[in-house]
PDB file of C-alpha atoms in Angstrom:
ATOM      1  CA  MET A   1       0.000   0.000   0.000  1.00  0.00           C
ATOM      2  CA  ARG A   2       1.376   3.395  -0.949  1.00  0.00           C
ATOM      3  CA  GLU A   3       0.387   6.657   0.665  1.00  0.00           C
ATOM      4  CA  TYR A   4       0.458   9.957  -1.179  1.00  0.00           C
ATOM      5  CA  LYS A   5       0.524  13.436   0.343  1.00  0.00           C
ATOM      6  CA  MET A   6      -1.315  16.434  -1.048  1.00  0.00           C
ATOM      7  CA  ARG A   7       0.347  19.573  -2.317  1.00  0.00           C
ATOM      8  CA  ARG A   8       1.202  22.102   0.334  1.00  0.00           C
ATOM      9  CA  GLY A   9      -1.898  23.956   1.529  1.00  0.00           C
ATOM     10  CA  GLU A  10      -4.341  21.493  -0.065  1.00  0.00           C
ATOM     11  CA  HIS A  11      -6.501  18.820   1.521  1.00  0.00           C
ATOM     12  CA  LEU A  12      -7.753  15.567   0.032  1.00  0.00           C
ATOM     13  CA  GLU A  13     -11.397  16.179   0.950  1.00  0.00           C
ATOM     14  CA  GLU A  14     -11.295  19.525  -0.877  1.00  0.00           C
ATOM     15  CA  ARG A  15      -9.756  18.027  -4.030  1.00  0.00           C
ATOM     16  CA  VAL A  16     -12.029  14.957  -4.064  1.00  0.00           C
ATOM     17  CA  PRO A  17     -15.183  15.541  -1.994  1.00  0.00           C
ATOM     18  CA  ASP A  18     -16.685  12.148  -2.977  1.00  0.00           C
ATOM     19  CA  MET A  19     -13.869   9.603  -3.054  1.00  0.00           C
ATOM     20  CA  LYS A  20     -16.235   6.670  -3.580  1.00  0.00           C
ATOM     21  CA  ALA A  21     -17.747   8.244  -6.717  1.00  0.00           C
ATOM     22  CA  LYS A  22     -14.279   9.154  -8.074  1.00  0.00           C
ATOM     23  CA  ILE A  23     -13.015   5.579  -7.641  1.00  0.00           C
ATOM     24  CA  GLU A  24     -16.134   4.112  -9.283  1.00  0.00           C
ATOM     25  CA  GLU A  25     -15.915   6.596 -12.168  1.00  0.00           C
ATOM     26  CA  MET A  26     -12.292   5.736 -12.928  1.00  0.00           C
ATOM     27  CA  PHE A  27     -11.969   2.039 -12.054  1.00  0.00           C
ATOM     28  CA  GLY A  28     -15.379   0.372 -11.791  1.00  0.00           C
ATOM     29  CA  PRO A  29     -17.928  -0.583  -9.125  1.00  0.00           C
ATOM     30  CA  ILE A  30     -16.837  -0.845  -5.504  1.00  0.00           C
ATOM     31  CA  THR A  31     -17.217  -4.378  -4.159  1.00  0.00           C
ATOM     32  CA  GLY A  32     -16.335  -3.790  -0.499  1.00  0.00           C
ATOM     33  CA  THR A  33     -14.096  -2.047   1.999  1.00  0.00           C
ATOM     34  CA  GLU A  34     -10.813  -2.899   3.673  1.00  0.00           C
ATOM     35  CA  GLU A  35      -9.407  -1.488   6.905  1.00  0.00           C
ATOM     36  CA  TYR A  36      -5.988   0.186   6.743  1.00  0.00           C
ATOM     37  CA  LYS A  37      -4.459   2.119   9.644  1.00  0.00           C
ATOM     38  CA  GLY A  38      -7.886   2.683  11.191  1.00  0.00           C
ATOM     39  CA  SER A  39      -9.526   3.961   7.983  1.00  0.00           C
ATOM     40  CA  ASP A  40     -11.893   2.115   5.646  1.00  0.00           C
ATOM     41  CA  LEU A  41     -10.640   2.049   2.068  1.00  0.00           C
ATOM     42  CA  TYR A  42     -12.725   1.143  -0.976  1.00  0.00           C
ATOM     43  CA  VAL A  43     -12.074  -2.110  -2.844  1.00  0.00           C
ATOM     44  CA  VAL A  44     -12.736  -2.565  -6.558  1.00  0.00           C
ATOM     45  CA  GLY A  45     -12.697  -6.355  -6.903  1.00  0.00           C
ATOM     46  CA  GLU A  46     -13.276  -6.446 -10.647  1.00  0.00           C
ATOM     47  CA  PRO A  47     -11.864  -3.273 -12.226  1.00  0.00           C
ATOM     48  CA  SER A  48     -13.150  -2.262 -15.651  1.00  0.00           C
ATOM     49  CA  ASN A  49      -9.600  -2.263 -17.093  1.00  0.00           C
ATOM     50  CA  PRO A  50      -8.381  -5.884 -17.516  1.00  0.00           C
ATOM     51  CA  VAL A  51      -4.806  -4.968 -16.547  1.00  0.00           C
ATOM     52  CA  PHE A  52      -5.957  -4.395 -12.961  1.00  0.00           C
ATOM     53  CA  GLU A  53      -6.947  -7.413 -10.897  1.00  0.00           C
ATOM     54  CA  ARG A  54      -7.935  -5.477  -7.772  1.00  0.00           C
ATOM     55  CA  ILE A  55      -7.697  -1.895  -6.528  1.00  0.00           C
ATOM     56  CA  VAL A  56      -7.819  -0.625  -2.958  1.00  0.00           C
ATOM     57  CA  ALA A  57      -8.001   3.143  -2.497  1.00  0.00           C
ATOM     58  CA  GLY A  58      -9.232   5.800  -0.091  1.00  0.00           C
ATOM     59  CA  ALA A  59      -8.344   8.430   2.452  1.00  0.00           C
ATOM     60  CA  VAL A  60      -6.301   7.607   5.542  1.00  0.00           C
ATOM     61  CA  ALA A  61      -7.049   9.951   8.429  1.00  0.00           C
ATOM     62  CA  TYR A  62      -4.343  10.940  10.894  1.00  0.00           C
ATOM     63  CA  SER A  63      -5.018  13.001  13.995  1.00  0.00           C
ATOM     64  CA  GLY A  64      -3.158  16.283  13.879  1.00  0.00           C
ATOM     65  CA  LYS A  65      -2.024  15.762  10.276  1.00  0.00           C
ATOM     66  CA  LYS A  66      -3.578  16.037   6.844  1.00  0.00           C
ATOM     67  CA  ASP A  67      -5.262  12.965   5.400  1.00  0.00           C
ATOM     68  CA  THR A  68      -3.264  11.017   2.841  1.00  0.00           C
ATOM     69  CA  LEU A  69      -4.398   9.014  -0.155  1.00  0.00           C
ATOM     70  CA  ALA A  70      -3.669   5.294   0.209  1.00  0.00           C
ATOM     71  CA  VAL A  71      -3.720   3.198  -2.961  1.00  0.00           C
ATOM     72  CA  GLU A  72      -2.808  -0.329  -3.928  1.00  0.00           C
ATOM     73  CA  PHE A  73      -3.036  -1.391  -7.556  1.00  0.00           C
ATOM     74  CA  GLU A  74      -2.829  -5.160  -8.077  1.00  0.00           C
ATOM     75  CA  GLU A  75      -2.013  -5.757 -11.711  1.00  0.00           C
ATOM     76  CA  ALA A  76      -2.144  -8.887 -13.824  1.00  0.00           C
ATOM     77  CA  ASP A  77       1.072 -10.523 -14.963  1.00  0.00           C
ATOM     78  CA  PRO A  78       1.756  -9.086 -18.450  1.00  0.00           C
ATOM     79  CA  THR A  79       2.719 -12.539 -19.748  1.00  0.00           C
ATOM     80  CA  GLU A  80      -0.794 -13.792 -18.943  1.00  0.00           C
ATOM     81  CA  LEU A  81      -2.655 -11.005 -20.747  1.00  0.00           C
ATOM     82  CA  SER A  82      -4.277 -11.527 -24.115  1.00  0.00           C
ATOM     83  CA  PRO A  83      -3.247  -9.234 -27.004  1.00  0.00           C
ATOM     84  CA  ASP A  84      -6.484  -7.253 -26.524  1.00  0.00           C
ATOM     85  CA  ASP A  85      -5.764  -6.844 -22.822  1.00  0.00           C
ATOM     86  CA  LEU A  86      -2.215  -5.685 -23.574  1.00  0.00           C
ATOM     87  CA  GLU A  87      -3.691  -2.786 -25.541  1.00  0.00           C
ATOM     88  CA  ALA A  88      -5.410  -1.711 -22.314  1.00  0.00           C
ATOM     89  CA  ALA A  89      -2.040  -1.410 -20.548  1.00  0.00           C
ATOM     90  CA  GLY A  90      -1.451   2.146 -21.805  1.00  0.00           C
ATOM     91  CA  GLU A  91      -4.907   3.141 -20.633  1.00  0.00           C
ATOM     92  CA  ALA A  92      -4.190   1.558 -17.224  1.00  0.00           C
ATOM     93  CA  VAL A  93      -1.075   3.685 -16.768  1.00  0.00           C
ATOM     94  CA  SER A  94      -3.033   6.803 -17.754  1.00  0.00           C
ATOM     95  CA  LEU A  95      -5.859   5.926 -15.353  1.00  0.00           C
ATOM     96  CA  LYS A  96      -3.437   5.530 -12.445  1.00  0.00           C
ATOM     97  CA  ASN A  97      -1.621   8.780 -13.195  1.00  0.00           C
ATOM     98  CA  ASP A  98      -4.851  10.738 -13.787  1.00  0.00           C
ATOM     99  CA  PHE A  99      -6.370   9.433 -10.543  1.00  0.00           C
ATOM    100  CA  LEU A 100      -3.283  10.298  -8.504  1.00  0.00           C
ATOM    101  CA  LEU A 101      -2.975  13.729 -10.133  1.00  0.00           C
ATOM    102  CA  GLU A 102      -6.638  14.593  -9.501  1.00  0.00           C
ATOM    103  CA  CYS A 103      -6.461  13.435  -5.887  1.00  0.00           C
ATOM    104  CA  THR A 104      -3.083  14.841  -4.876  1.00  0.00           C
ATOM    105  CA  GLY A 105      -2.521  17.692  -7.316  1.00  0.00           C
ATOM    106  CA  ARG A 106       0.957  16.260  -7.949  1.00  0.00           C
ATOM    107  CA  ASP A 107       2.214  14.887 -11.246  1.00  0.00           C
ATOM    108  CA  ALA A 108       4.291  11.698 -11.528  1.00  0.00           C
ATOM    109  CA  LYS A 109       7.617  13.557 -11.301  1.00  0.00           C
ATOM    110  CA  SER A 110       6.549  15.401  -8.159  1.00  0.00           C
ATOM    111  CA  ARG A 111       5.281  12.174  -6.550  1.00  0.00           C
ATOM    112  CA  ARG A 112       8.585  10.412  -7.304  1.00  0.00           C
ATOM    113  CA  GLU A 113      10.580  13.274  -5.760  1.00  0.00           C
ATOM    114  CA  SER A 114       8.378  13.226  -2.659  1.00  0.00           C
ATOM    115  CA  MET A 115       8.805   9.468  -2.212  1.00  0.00           C
ATOM    116  CA  LYS A 116      12.565   9.712  -2.786  1.00  0.00           C
ATOM    117  CA  ASN A 117      12.787  12.410  -0.108  1.00  0.00           C
ATOM    118  CA  ALA A 118      10.702  10.314   2.317  1.00  0.00           C
ATOM    119  CA  VAL A 119      13.053   7.347   1.854  1.00  0.00           C
ATOM    120  CA  GLN A 120      16.085   9.565   2.434  1.00  0.00           C
ATOM    121  CA  ASP A 121      14.488  11.002   5.585  1.00  0.00           C
ATOM    122  CA  ASP A 122      13.900   7.457   6.932  1.00  0.00           C
ATOM    123  CA  ALA A 123      17.469   6.285   6.242  1.00  0.00           C
ATOM    124  CA  PRO A 124      19.653   6.042   9.357  1.00  0.00           C
ATOM    125  CA  ASP A 125      22.644   8.353   9.535  1.00  0.00           C
ATOM    126  CA  VAL A 126      25.922   6.474   9.085  1.00  0.00           C
TER     127      VAL A 126
END
C-alpha cells in the first residue's frame, strides 16, 4: 500500500469531496471495503480495465495531520494477458496517473521526488 501526500496547503477532501464516486468513475464498481491504519478504504474487486486485478483506495485519516491518499493497484502478470488486454495497458497507466494527479494535485515527477525524499528522511545516519 502506498500513501500519497497532497500539495502544500491542499486537503484531500477539498480536491475529491466524494472519493467513492471518483473511484467508481475511474476504475469500476466498488465491491467492499478494507481497513488500513484505522480507515476504511474502498475495494474494486473487478476493475473495468483488464490490466488491474484489484484496486484498494481511499483516504487515511491521521489526527493532527492532513489525510493522505492510500492506494494499492494489483495488476495482472503481463505474460498472462491476451493481445487485446495488452492494448489496455497504456490506458491503465493513464488511469493511475490521472487518478493520482486529480487526488493529490501532484504529477508523476513530483510524486517520485516526494517518495525519494521520504526514503532519504527514513534512512539512518551512518
